Amino acid sequence: RDRRDDIVKDGIKYEFDDYGNVYLTKGKLEEGEFYPCVTAHLDSVQSKQKPYAQAGFNLPVKTRISTVSKKHEIYVDGMGIGGDDKAGVLIGLSMFSHVDKLKAAFFLQEEVGCKGSEHMNVEWFKNVGYVIGYDSPDLNRAAWACSGVKLFSKAFFDTYMKDVCKEHGLTRFLSEPFTDVKVIREKTNIICMNFGTGYYGAHGSSEYCVLEDMDNACRMGHALIEKIGNTEHKLEHKGSSYAWVKGPNGNYSRAEDDEDEKYFKTLSGFTSYSGGNGYTSYGGRYNRDWDEYDDYWGDYGYSAHTSNKTTSTSSIIIYDCLFK
């Protein structure tokens, strides 16, 4: 049974389900309208922070300016900042300052297998038209599929996403591991997106966030909502996009991609996190096939990006730096 407390604060209604996931709603729909929805997850893998949090000790957030990009980076000495996915939560909350009719769903326990979203309140999504997820690293990075589940169609991408994403510098779309939009797609058929949020070195002790990249992600999300509006977009979920078929010799091979998937694979670009002879490296495992990466969750431990930086020890109120 879902627990609906129907608490309203600052014009935003918030409620919880029995699992502890939180849902926010702003504004009233007209007949025929649907809410855009943003989503991110509340948990983090940065366990070094736990004893400090339990003791009520506030760890100082430090800032530095990259001498390469000239952008502002925030971090915590000796441990990751938890940008995966605090950055996504912050961006999602910031959207409420710019959108009159909006929903948000923030889930627990994504990092251990999307357990929170597996217990999501499906009924709550009945008036949601599309979902914008914020749980990819970097900035120029988005998902067209998660764990074999296609998030949107080429027609939707060409009509609503392509120009807006390009305008904001997002051109690279990948087949990625699990995150909550995969579960939402499976349970609702609602078209979903999942974008980079400006965190780098995810899951590592040197993880940091780039304020300008977070700001850009927020602006792009707002621009997408302005373009898509309060409309409904669904795509039938047909199971994993990466079905395996058994051949006459008894061996299994990857089923043929559909036309959308063939197109999306041309948008993957090329990246090397750990360097290495034209290969993409995650956790020491080299491959040229993003679909293989997608199917290997152990590769989700991204190696940290490094660059020459100047460092300061000033603390910062992150929200005030985001898109106004």
PDB file of C-alpha atoms in Angstrom:
ATOM      1  CA  ARG A   1       0.000   0.000   0.000  1.00  0.00           C
ATOM      2  CA  ASP A   2       1.347   3.412  -0.950  1.00  0.00           C
ATOM      3  CA  ARG A   3       1.502   5.990   1.821  1.00  0.00           C
ATOM      4  CA  ARG A   4       0.300   9.393   0.574  1.00  0.00           C
ATOM      5  CA  ASP A   5       0.862  12.146   3.083  1.00  0.00           C
ATOM      6  CA  ASP A   6      -0.097  14.885   0.578  1.00  0.00           C
ATOM      7  CA  ILE A   7       2.145  17.461   2.203  1.00  0.00           C
ATOM      8  CA  VAL A   8       2.439  20.751   0.310  1.00  0.00           C
ATOM      9  CA  LYS A   9       5.413  23.049   0.785  1.00  0.00           C
ATOM     10  CA  ASP A  10       6.247  26.060  -1.395  1.00  0.00           C
ATOM     11  CA  GLY A  11       3.529  24.995  -3.819  1.00  0.00           C
ATOM     12  CA  ILE A  12       5.015  21.511  -4.306  1.00  0.00           C
ATOM     13  CA  LYS A  13       3.211  18.418  -3.045  1.00  0.00           C
ATOM     14  CA  TYR A  14       5.418  15.615  -1.836  1.00  0.00           C
ATOM     15  CA  GLU A  15       4.586  12.070  -0.862  1.00  0.00           C
ATOM     16  CA  PHE A  16       6.322   8.774  -0.115  1.00  0.00           C
ATOM     17  CA  ASP A  17       5.617   5.167  -0.924  1.00  0.00           C
ATOM     18  CA  ASP A  18       6.088   2.384   1.592  1.00  0.00           C
ATOM     19  CA  TYR A  19       9.610   1.716   0.325  1.00  0.00           C
ATOM     20  CA  GLY A  20      10.697   5.296   1.059  1.00  0.00           C
ATOM     21  CA  ASN A  21      10.896   6.682  -2.487  1.00  0.00           C
ATOM     22  CA  VAL A  22       9.814  10.313  -2.667  1.00  0.00           C
ATOM     23  CA  TYR A  23       7.522  11.897  -5.276  1.00  0.00           C
ATOM     24  CA  LEU A  24       7.028  15.617  -5.943  1.00  0.00           C
ATOM     25  CA  THR A  25       4.273  17.340  -7.925  1.00  0.00           C
ATOM     26  CA  LYS A  26       3.952  20.998  -8.923  1.00  0.00           C
ATOM     27  CA  GLY A  27       1.026  22.590 -10.757  1.00  0.00           C
ATOM     28  CA  LYS A  28      -2.390  21.477 -12.031  1.00  0.00           C
ATOM     29  CA  LEU A  29      -2.925  19.890 -15.419  1.00  0.00           C
ATOM     30  CA  GLU A  30      -5.510  21.016 -17.937  1.00  0.00           C
ATOM     31  CA  GLU A  31      -7.576  18.409 -19.752  1.00  0.00           C
ATOM     32  CA  GLY A  32      -5.403  16.404 -22.133  1.00  0.00           C
ATOM     33  CA  GLU A  33      -2.126  17.495 -20.533  1.00  0.00           C
ATOM     34  CA  PHE A  34       0.590  15.339 -18.979  1.00  0.00           C
ATOM     35  CA  TYR A  35       3.419  16.136 -16.583  1.00  0.00           C
ATOM     36  CA  PRO A  36       7.057  16.090 -17.565  1.00  0.00           C
ATOM     37  CA  CYS A  37       8.944  14.185 -14.867  1.00  0.00           C
ATOM     38  CA  VAL A  38      12.563  14.334 -13.719  1.00  0.00           C
ATOM     39  CA  THR A  39      14.229  11.525 -11.809  1.00  0.00           C
ATOM     40  CA  ALA A  40      17.468  10.701  -9.983  1.00  0.00           C
ATOM     41  CA  HIS A  41      18.497   8.393  -7.154  1.00  0.00           C
ATOM     42  CA  LEU A  42      19.092   9.293  -3.527  1.00  0.00           C
ATOM     43  CA  ASP A  43      21.788   6.769  -2.599  1.00  0.00           C
ATOM     44  CA  SER A  44      25.530   6.935  -3.162  1.00  0.00           C
ATOM     45  CA  VAL A  45      28.413   4.466  -2.952  1.00  0.00           C
ATOM     46  CA  GLN A  46      30.658   6.882  -1.075  1.00  0.00           C
ATOM     47  CA  SER A  47      30.750   4.928   2.187  1.00  0.00           C
ATOM     48  CA  LYS A  48      33.723   6.845   3.661  1.00  0.00           C
ATOM     49  CA  GLN A  49      31.305   9.681   4.443  1.00  0.00           C
ATOM     50  CA  LYS A  50      28.998   7.501   6.539  1.00  0.00           C
ATOM     51  CA  PRO A  51      30.641   7.827   9.993  1.00  0.00           C
ATOM     52  CA  TYR A  52      30.897  11.605   9.561  1.00  0.00           C
ATOM     53  CA  ALA A  53      27.228  11.849   8.625  1.00  0.00           C
ATOM     54  CA  GLN A  54      26.192   9.632  11.541  1.00  0.00           C
ATOM     55  CA  ALA A  55      28.180  11.855  13.911  1.00  0.00           C
ATOM     56  CA  GLY A  56      26.535  14.976  12.493  1.00  0.00           C
ATOM     57  CA  PHE A  57      29.855  16.308  11.198  1.00  0.00           C
ATOM     58  CA  ASN A  58      29.708  18.424   8.059  1.00  0.00           C
ATOM     59  CA  LEU A  59      32.554  17.625   5.694  1.00  0.00           C
ATOM     60  CA  PRO A  60      33.929  20.766   4.031  1.00  0.00           C
ATOM     61  CA  VAL A  61      33.143  21.005   0.328  1.00  0.00           C
ATOM     62  CA  LYS A  62      36.115  22.536  -1.448  1.00  0.00           C
ATOM     63  CA  THR A  63      36.380  24.275  -4.783  1.00  0.00           C
ATOM     64  CA  ARG A  64      39.068  24.514  -7.420  1.00  0.00           C
ATOM     65  CA  ILE A  65      39.371  25.921 -10.906  1.00  0.00           C
ATOM     66  CA  SER A  66      40.653  23.662 -13.637  1.00  0.00           C
ATOM     67  CA  THR A  67      43.597  25.199 -15.441  1.00  0.00           C
ATOM     68  CA  VAL A  68      42.501  23.228 -18.516  1.00  0.00           C
ATOM     69  CA  SER A  69      38.775  23.975 -18.774  1.00  0.00           C
ATOM     70  CA  LYS A  70      38.706  27.035 -16.450  1.00  0.00           C
ATOM     71  CA  LYS A  71      35.574  25.549 -14.897  1.00  0.00           C
ATOM     72  CA  HIS A  72      34.716  25.359 -11.189  1.00  0.00           C
ATOM     73  CA  GLU A  73      35.017  21.916  -9.606  1.00  0.00           C
ATOM     74  CA  ILE A  74      33.737  20.883  -6.180  1.00  0.00           C
ATOM     75  CA  TYR A  75      35.092  17.966  -4.174  1.00  0.00           C
ATOM     76  CA  VAL A  76      35.738  16.606  -0.683  1.00  0.00           C
ATOM     77  CA  ASP A  77      39.301  15.795   0.331  1.00  0.00           C
ATOM     78  CA  GLY A  78      40.054  12.085   0.533  1.00  0.00           C
ATOM     79  CA  MET A  79      36.656  10.822  -0.548  1.00  0.00           C
ATOM     80  CA  GLY A  80      34.150  11.195  -3.365  1.00  0.00           C
ATOM     81  CA  ILE A  81      31.557  13.930  -3.170  1.00  0.00           C
ATOM     82  CA  GLY A  82      28.672  11.592  -4.029  1.00  0.00           C
ATOM     83  CA  GLY A  83      27.869  13.397  -7.269  1.00  0.00           C
ATOM     84  CA  ASP A  84      26.456  10.052  -8.418  1.00  0.00           C
ATOM     85  CA  ASP A  85      23.726  10.913  -7.906  1.00  0.00           C
ATOM     86  CA  LYS A  86      23.507  14.010  -5.696  1.00  0.00           C
ATOM     87  CA  ALA A  87      24.205  16.080  -8.794  1.00  0.00           C
ATOM     88  CA  GLY A  88      21.164  14.530 -10.463  1.00  0.00           C
ATOM     89  CA  VAL A  89      18.949  15.195  -7.436  1.00  0.00           C
ATOM     90  CA  LEU A  90      20.107  18.812  -7.295  1.00  0.00           C
ATOM     91  CA  ILE A  91      19.459  19.361 -10.996  1.00  0.00           C
ATOM     92  CA  GLY A  92      16.021  17.766 -10.689  1.00  0.00           C
ATOM     93  CA  LEU A  93      15.080  19.967  -7.735  1.00  0.00           C
ATOM     94  CA  SER A  94      16.379  23.053  -9.534  1.00  0.00           C
ATOM     95  CA  MET A  95      13.981  22.388 -12.407  1.00  0.00           C
ATOM     96  CA  PHE A  96      11.059  23.258 -10.115  1.00  0.00           C
ATOM     97  CA  SER A  97      12.218  26.888 -10.171  1.00  0.00           C
ATOM     98  CA  HIS A  98      11.680  27.050 -13.943  1.00  0.00           C
ATOM     99  CA  VAL A  99       8.758  24.765 -14.781  1.00  0.00           C
ATOM    100  CA  ASP A 100       5.158  25.432 -13.736  1.00  0.00           C
ATOM    101  CA  LYS A 101       3.880  21.877 -14.140  1.00  0.00           C
ATOM    102  CA  LEU A 102       6.393  19.223 -13.148  1.00  0.00           C
ATOM    103  CA  LYS A 103       6.797  15.935 -11.327  1.00  0.00           C
ATOM    104  CA  ALA A 104       9.914  14.366  -9.836  1.00  0.00           C
ATOM    105  CA  ALA A 105      10.619  10.868  -8.542  1.00  0.00           C
ATOM    106  CA  PHE A 106      13.696  10.237  -6.407  1.00  0.00           C
ATOM    107  CA  PHE A 107      14.490   6.587  -5.710  1.00  0.00           C
ATOM    108  CA  LEU A 108      16.402   4.664  -3.059  1.00  0.00           C
ATOM    109  CA  GLN A 109      18.965   1.893  -3.611  1.00  0.00           C
ATOM    110  CA  GLU A 110      19.678   2.387  -7.305  1.00  0.00           C
ATOM    111  CA  GLU A 111      23.323   1.484  -6.739  1.00  0.00           C
ATOM    112  CA  VAL A 112      22.477  -2.032  -5.558  1.00  0.00           C
ATOM    113  CA  GLY A 113      20.212  -2.959  -8.450  1.00  0.00           C
ATOM    114  CA  CYS A 114      17.432  -0.358  -8.753  1.00  0.00           C
ATOM    115  CA  LYS A 115      15.618  -1.809  -5.750  1.00  0.00           C
ATOM    116  CA  GLY A 116      13.810   1.444  -5.000  1.00  0.00           C
ATOM    117  CA  SER A 117      12.368   1.886  -8.482  1.00  0.00           C
ATOM    118  CA  GLU A 118      11.402  -1.801  -8.563  1.00  0.00           C
ATOM    119  CA  HIS A 119       8.977  -0.839  -5.766  1.00  0.00           C
ATOM    120  CA  MET A 120       7.813   2.388  -7.468  1.00  0.00           C
ATOM    121  CA  ASN A 121       4.238   3.630  -7.333  1.00  0.00           C
ATOM    122  CA  VAL A 122       3.170   2.860 -10.913  1.00  0.00           C
ATOM    123  CA  GLU A 123      -0.184   4.621 -10.427  1.00  0.00           C
ATOM    124  CA  TRP A 124       1.646   7.914  -9.748  1.00  0.00           C
ATOM    125  CA  PHE A 125       3.082   7.799 -13.293  1.00  0.00           C
ATOM    126  CA  LYS A 126      -0.293   7.570 -15.063  1.00  0.00           C
ATOM    127  CA  ASN A 127      -0.343  11.300 -15.852  1.00  0.00           C
ATOM    128  CA  VAL A 128       3.376  11.494 -16.698  1.00  0.00           C
ATOM    129  CA  GLY A 129       4.084  12.164 -20.380  1.00  0.00           C
ATOM    130  CA  TYR A 130       7.849  11.535 -20.433  1.00  0.00           C
ATOM    131  CA  VAL A 131      10.756  11.202 -18.009  1.00  0.00           C
ATOM    132  CA  ILE A 132      14.099  13.019 -17.955  1.00  0.00           C
ATOM    133  CA  GLY A 133      16.649  11.097 -15.909  1.00  0.00           C
ATOM    134  CA  TYR A 134      19.866  12.564 -14.534  1.00  0.00           C
ATOM    135  CA  ASP A 135      22.210   9.688 -13.787  1.00  0.00           C
ATOM    136  CA  SER A 136      25.012   9.567 -16.327  1.00  0.00           C
ATOM    137  CA  PRO A 137      28.549  10.804 -15.640  1.00  0.00           C
ATOM    138  CA  ASP A 138      30.322  13.630 -17.454  1.00  0.00           C
ATOM    139  CA  LEU A 139      28.419  16.198 -19.525  1.00  0.00           C
ATOM    140  CA  ASN A 140      28.567  15.135 -23.175  1.00  0.00           C
ATOM    141  CA  ARG A 141      27.021  11.771 -22.416  1.00  0.00           C
ATOM    142  CA  ALA A 142      23.514  10.340 -22.538  1.00  0.00           C
ATOM    143  CA  ALA A 143      21.887   6.926 -22.809  1.00  0.00           C
ATOM    144  CA  TRP A 144      19.750   5.629 -25.649  1.00  0.00           C
ATOM    145  CA  ALA A 145      19.421   2.277 -23.861  1.00  0.00           C
ATOM    146  CA  CYS A 146      19.972   0.913 -20.354  1.00  0.00           C
ATOM    147  CA  SER A 147      20.742  -2.770 -19.817  1.00  0.00           C
ATOM    148  CA  GLY A 148      19.258  -3.612 -23.192  1.00  0.00           C
ATOM    149  CA  VAL A 149      16.092  -1.544 -22.729  1.00  0.00           C
ATOM    150  CA  LYS A 150      15.664   1.108 -25.422  1.00  0.00           C
ATOM    151  CA  LEU A 151      14.652   4.425 -23.847  1.00  0.00           C
ATOM    152  CA  PHE A 152      13.218   6.290 -26.863  1.00  0.00           C
ATOM    153  CA  SER A 153      12.693   5.955 -30.593  1.00  0.00           C
ATOM    154  CA  LYS A 154      14.615   7.603 -33.415  1.00  0.00           C
ATOM    155  CA  ALA A 155      11.451   9.512 -34.344  1.00  0.00           C
ATOM    156  CA  PHE A 156      11.230  10.984 -30.831  1.00  0.00           C
ATOM    157  CA  PHE A 157      14.946  11.799 -30.854  1.00  0.00           C
ATOM    158  CA  ASP A 158      14.782  13.556 -34.233  1.00  0.00           C
ATOM    159  CA  THR A 159      11.643  15.527 -33.347  1.00  0.00           C
ATOM    160  CA  TYR A 160      12.382  16.656 -29.806  1.00  0.00           C
ATOM    161  CA  MET A 161      15.914  15.877 -28.645  1.00  0.00           C
ATOM    162  CA  LYS A 162      18.434  16.171 -31.452  1.00  0.00           C
ATOM    163  CA  ASP A 163      18.569  19.963 -31.902  1.00  0.00           C
ATOM    164  CA  VAL A 164      18.215  20.801 -28.193  1.00  0.00           C
ATOM    165  CA  CYS A 165      20.959  18.374 -27.197  1.00  0.00           C
ATOM    166  CA  LYS A 166      23.299  19.591 -29.908  1.00  0.00           C
ATOM    167  CA  GLU A 167      22.719  23.215 -28.895  1.00  0.00           C
ATOM    168  CA  HIS A 168      23.845  22.327 -25.359  1.00  0.00           C
ATOM    169  CA  GLY A 169      26.885  20.340 -26.486  1.00  0.00           C
ATOM    170  CA  LEU A 170      25.443  16.863 -26.008  1.00  0.00           C
ATOM    171  CA  THR A 171      26.200  14.685 -29.008  1.00  0.00           C
ATOM    172  CA  ARG A 172      27.271  11.305 -27.549  1.00  0.00           C
ATOM    173  CA  PHE A 173      24.606   8.657 -26.855  1.00  0.00           C
ATOM    174  CA  LEU A 174      25.575   5.286 -25.427  1.00  0.00           C
ATOM    175  CA  SER A 175      24.138   1.962 -24.394  1.00  0.00           C
ATOM    176  CA  GLU A 176      24.651   2.094 -20.623  1.00  0.00           C
ATOM    177  CA  PRO A 177      24.232  -0.095 -17.529  1.00  0.00           C
ATOM    178  CA  PHE A 178      21.227  -0.130 -15.251  1.00  0.00           C
ATOM    179  CA  THR A 179      19.597   2.941 -13.781  1.00  0.00           C
ATOM    180  CA  ASP A 180      16.065   3.791 -12.685  1.00  0.00           C
ATOM    181  CA  VAL A 181      14.759   4.933 -16.095  1.00  0.00           C
ATOM    182  CA  LYS A 182      15.173   1.331 -17.269  1.00  0.00           C
ATOM    183  CA  VAL A 183      12.694   0.176 -14.632  1.00  0.00           C
ATOM    184  CA  ILE A 184      10.282   3.026 -15.381  1.00  0.00           C
ATOM    185  CA  ARG A 185      10.311   2.037 -19.068  1.00  0.00           C
ATOM    186  CA  GLU A 186       9.669  -1.607 -18.221  1.00  0.00           C
ATOM    187  CA  LYS A 187       6.766  -0.851 -15.899  1.00  0.00           C
ATOM    188  CA  THR A 188       5.032   1.999 -17.755  1.00  0.00           C
ATOM    189  CA  ASN A 189       6.082   2.143 -21.463  1.00  0.00           C
ATOM    190  CA  ILE A 190       6.745   5.863 -20.945  1.00  0.00           C
ATOM    191  CA  ILE A 191       9.562   7.282 -23.081  1.00  0.00           C
ATOM    192  CA  CYS A 192      12.560   8.138 -20.904  1.00  0.00           C
ATOM    193  CA  MET A 193      15.878   9.938 -21.319  1.00  0.00           C
ATOM    194  CA  ASN A 194      19.025   9.808 -19.212  1.00  0.00           C
ATOM    195  CA  PHE A 195      21.638  12.569 -19.334  1.00  0.00           C
ATOM    196  CA  GLY A 196      25.067  13.401 -18.002  1.00  0.00           C
ATOM    197  CA  THR A 197      24.983  15.471 -14.841  1.00  0.00           C
ATOM    198  CA  GLY A 198      28.505  16.853 -14.561  1.00  0.00           C
ATOM    199  CA  TYR A 199      30.013  14.418 -12.060  1.00  0.00           C
ATOM    200  CA  TYR A 200      33.380  12.827 -12.840  1.00  0.00           C
ATOM    201  CA  GLY A 201      35.320   9.879 -11.412  1.00  0.00           C
ATOM    202  CA  ALA A 202      32.096   8.261 -10.211  1.00  0.00           C
ATOM    203  CA  HIS A 203      32.367   5.741  -7.354  1.00  0.00           C
ATOM    204  CA  GLY A 204      35.974   6.717  -6.674  1.00  0.00           C
ATOM    205  CA  SER A 205      37.627   8.652  -3.861  1.00  0.00           C
ATOM    206  CA  SER A 206      38.556  11.494  -6.234  1.00  0.00           C
ATOM    207  CA  GLU A 207      35.023  12.018  -7.574  1.00  0.00           C
ATOM    208  CA  TYR A 208      34.105  15.648  -8.187  1.00  0.00           C
ATOM    209  CA  CYS A 209      31.400  17.766  -9.832  1.00  0.00           C
ATOM    210  CA  VAL A 210      31.738  20.618 -12.322  1.00  0.00           C
ATOM    211  CA  LEU A 211      29.319  23.447 -11.585  1.00  0.00           C
ATOM    212  CA  GLU A 212      29.142  24.781 -15.128  1.00  0.00           C
ATOM    213  CA  ASP A 213      28.335  21.293 -16.438  1.00  0.00           C
ATOM    214  CA  MET A 214      25.558  20.832 -13.876  1.00  0.00           C
ATOM    215  CA  ASP A 215      24.195  24.234 -14.844  1.00  0.00           C
ATOM    216  CA  ASN A 216      24.232  23.267 -18.523  1.00  0.00           C
ATOM    217  CA  ALA A 217      22.408  19.994 -17.801  1.00  0.00           C
ATOM    218  CA  CYS A 218      19.693  21.951 -15.992  1.00  0.00           C
ATOM    219  CA  ARG A 219      19.339  24.425 -18.859  1.00  0.00           C
ATOM    220  CA  MET A 220      19.090  21.625 -21.393  1.00  0.00           C
ATOM    221  CA  GLY A 221      16.412  19.855 -19.366  1.00  0.00           C
ATOM    222  CA  HIS A 222      14.401  23.061 -19.210  1.00  0.00           C
ATOM    223  CA  ALA A 223      14.787  23.576 -22.964  1.00  0.00           C
ATOM    224  CA  LEU A 224      13.609  20.007 -23.617  1.00  0.00           C
ATOM    225  CA  ILE A 225      10.516  20.512 -21.477  1.00  0.00           C
ATOM    226  CA  GLU A 226       9.730  23.747 -23.312  1.00  0.00           C
ATOM    227  CA  LYS A 227       9.961  21.907 -26.638  1.00  0.00           C
ATOM    228  CA  ILE A 228       8.133  18.706 -25.670  1.00  0.00           C
ATOM    229  CA  GLY A 229       5.551  20.481 -23.496  1.00  0.00           C
ATOM    230  CA  ASN A 230       2.790  18.762 -21.548  1.00  0.00           C
ATOM    231  CA  THR A 231       2.352  15.939 -24.031  1.00  0.00           C
ATOM    232  CA  GLU A 232       2.370  12.156 -23.687  1.00  0.00           C
ATOM    233  CA  HIS A 233       4.972   9.912 -25.308  1.00  0.00           C
ATOM    234  CA  LYS A 234       5.004   6.143 -24.989  1.00  0.00           C
ATOM    235  CA  LEU A 235       7.009   3.382 -26.620  1.00  0.00           C
ATOM    236  CA  GLU A 236       6.024  -0.234 -26.185  1.00  0.00           C
ATOM    237  CA  HIS A 237       8.585  -2.087 -24.139  1.00  0.00           C
ATOM    238  CA  LYS A 238       9.404  -5.361 -25.884  1.00  0.00           C
ATOM    239  CA  GLY A 239      11.964  -6.724 -23.473  1.00  0.00           C
ATOM    240  CA  SER A 240      15.716  -6.488 -23.864  1.00  0.00           C
ATOM    241  CA  SER A 241      16.937  -4.925 -27.083  1.00  0.00           C
ATOM    242  CA  TYR A 242      19.829  -7.368 -26.944  1.00  0.00           C
ATOM    243  CA  ALA A 243      18.166 -10.721 -27.404  1.00  0.00           C
ATOM    244  CA  TRP A 244      20.410 -13.703 -28.083  1.00  0.00           C
ATOM    245  CA  VAL A 245      19.423 -16.291 -30.673  1.00  0.00           C
ATOM    246  CA  LYS A 246      20.565 -19.918 -30.905  1.00  0.00           C
ATOM    247  CA  GLY A 247      22.075 -20.908 -34.233  1.00  0.00           C
ATOM    248  CA  PRO A 248      21.946 -24.320 -35.957  1.00  0.00           C
ATOM    249  CA  ASN A 249      25.350 -25.224 -34.498  1.00  0.00           C
ATOM    250  CA  GLY A 250      24.074 -24.607 -30.965  1.00  0.00           C
ATOM    251  CA  ASN A 251      26.031 -21.386 -30.477  1.00  0.00           C
ATOM    252  CA  TYR A 252      24.339 -18.136 -29.455  1.00  0.00           C
ATOM    253  CA  SER A 253      24.741 -14.821 -31.236  1.00  0.00           C
ATOM    254  CA  ARG A 254      23.332 -11.313 -30.794  1.00  0.00           C
ATOM    255  CA  ALA A 255      20.000 -10.799 -32.548  1.00  0.00           C
ATOM    256  CA  GLU A 256      19.905  -8.271 -35.365  1.00  0.00           C
ATOM    257  CA  ASP A 257      19.497  -4.677 -34.199  1.00  0.00           C
ATOM    258  CA  ASP A 258      16.428  -2.775 -35.316  1.00  0.00           C
ATOM    259  CA  GLU A 259      16.835   0.357 -37.427  1.00  0.00           C
ATOM    260  CA  ASP A 260      16.650   2.702 -34.428  1.00  0.00           C
ATOM    261  CA  GLU A 261      19.449   0.873 -32.648  1.00  0.00           C
ATOM    262  CA  LYS A 262      21.649   0.891 -35.737  1.00  0.00           C
ATOM    263  CA  TYR A 263      21.236   4.657 -35.885  1.00  0.00           C
ATOM    264  CA  PHE A 264      21.874   5.265 -32.172  1.00  0.00           C
ATOM    265  CA  LYS A 265      25.101   3.289 -32.344  1.00  0.00           C
ATOM    266  CA  THR A 266      26.429   5.892 -34.776  1.00  0.00           C
ATOM    267  CA  LEU A 267      26.066   8.516 -32.022  1.00  0.00           C
ATOM    268  CA  SER A 268      28.350   6.813 -29.506  1.00  0.00           C
ATOM    269  CA  GLY A 269      31.388   8.935 -30.342  1.00  0.00           C
ATOM    270  CA  PHE A 270      34.654   7.744 -28.831  1.00  0.00           C
ATOM    271  CA  THR A 271      36.061   8.038 -25.342  1.00  0.00           C
ATOM    272  CA  SER A 272      38.981   6.595 -23.434  1.00  0.00           C
ATOM    273  CA  TYR A 273      38.827   6.950 -19.656  1.00  0.00           C
ATOM    274  CA  SER A 274      42.002   5.078 -18.881  1.00  0.00           C
ATOM    275  CA  GLY A 275      43.769   5.477 -22.190  1.00  0.00           C
ATOM    276  CA  GLY A 276      44.788   2.640 -24.383  1.00  0.00           C
ATOM    277  CA  ASN A 277      45.320   2.228 -28.078  1.00  0.00           C
ATOM    278  CA  GLY A 278      41.971   3.366 -29.403  1.00  0.00           C
ATOM    279  CA  TYR A 279      40.004   1.323 -26.923  1.00  0.00           C
ATOM    280  CA  THR A 280      37.497   2.382 -24.308  1.00  0.00           C
ATOM    281  CA  SER A 281      38.657   1.370 -20.856  1.00  0.00           C
ATOM    282  CA  TYR A 282      36.469   0.799 -17.809  1.00  0.00           C
ATOM    283  CA  GLY A 283      37.917  -0.848 -14.746  1.00  0.00           C
ATOM    284  CA  GLY A 284      40.791  -2.277 -16.766  1.00  0.00           C
ATOM    285  CA  ARG A 285      38.531  -4.086 -19.234  1.00  0.00           C
ATOM    286  CA  TYR A 286      39.030  -3.033 -22.845  1.00  0.00           C
ATOM    287  CA  ASN A 287      36.449  -3.324 -25.585  1.00  0.00           C
ATOM    288  CA  ARG A 288      35.204  -1.617 -28.713  1.00  0.00           C
ATOM    289  CA  ASP A 289      31.570  -2.595 -28.262  1.00  0.00           C
ATOM    290  CA  TRP A 290      29.391  -0.422 -26.024  1.00  0.00           C
ATOM    291  CA  ASP A 291      26.820  -3.219 -25.912  1.00  0.00           C
ATOM    292  CA  GLU A 292      29.365  -5.446 -24.197  1.00  0.00           C
ATOM    293  CA  TYR A 293      30.010  -2.653 -21.708  1.00  0.00           C
ATOM    294  CA  ASP A 294      26.290  -2.296 -21.156  1.00  0.00           C
ATOM    295  CA  ASP A 295      26.023  -5.959 -20.235  1.00  0.00           C
ATOM    296  CA  TYR A 296      28.954  -5.860 -17.828  1.00  0.00           C
ATOM    297  CA  TRP A 297      27.975  -3.887 -14.736  1.00  0.00           C
ATOM    298  CA  GLY A 298      31.351  -4.413 -13.125  1.00  0.00           C
ATOM    299  CA  ASP A 299      32.780  -1.932 -15.597  1.00  0.00           C
ATOM    300  CA  TYR A 300      30.751   0.845 -13.963  1.00  0.00           C
ATOM    301  CA  GLY A 301      33.725   1.819 -11.785  1.00  0.00           C
ATOM    302  CA  TYR A 302      34.947   4.674 -13.928  1.00  0.00           C
ATOM    303  CA  SER A 303      38.538   5.694 -13.522  1.00  0.00           C
ATOM    304  CA  ALA A 304      38.972   9.284 -12.407  1.00  0.00           C
ATOM    305  CA  HIS A 305      39.590  12.109 -14.835  1.00  0.00           C
ATOM    306  CA  THR A 306      42.647  14.163 -13.958  1.00  0.00           C
ATOM    307  CA  SER A 307      43.894  17.547 -15.053  1.00  0.00           C
ATOM    308  CA  ASN A 308      46.048  20.357 -13.732  1.00  0.00           C
ATOM    309  CA  LYS A 309      44.055  22.387 -11.238  1.00  0.00           C
ATOM    310  CA  THR A 310      44.411  25.288  -8.869  1.00  0.00           C
ATOM    311  CA  THR A 311      42.827  24.544  -5.525  1.00  0.00           C
ATOM    312  CA  SER A 312      41.086  26.611  -2.886  1.00  0.00           C
ATOM    313  CA  THR A 313      39.456  25.530   0.360  1.00  0.00           C
ATOM    314  CA  SER A 314      36.393  27.758   0.248  1.00  0.00           C
ATOM    315  CA  SER A 315      33.045  26.099   0.871  1.00  0.00           C
ATOM    316  CA  ILE A 316      30.193  26.757  -1.551  1.00  0.00           C
ATOM    317  CA  ILE A 317      26.395  26.774  -1.626  1.00  0.00           C
ATOM    318  CA  ILE A 318      25.861  24.714  -4.755  1.00  0.00           C
ATOM    319  CA  TYR A 319      22.224  25.576  -5.392  1.00  0.00           C
ATOM    320  CA  ASP A 320      22.957  29.283  -5.737  1.00  0.00           C
ATOM    321  CA  CYS A 321      25.389  28.525  -8.562  1.00  0.00           C
ATOM    322  CA  LEU A 322      22.839  26.696 -10.677  1.00  0.00           C
ATOM    323  CA  PHE A 323      20.747  28.016 -13.539  1.00  0.00           C
ATOM    324  CA  LYS A 324      18.690  31.047 -12.469  1.00  0.00           C
TER     325      LYS A 324
END
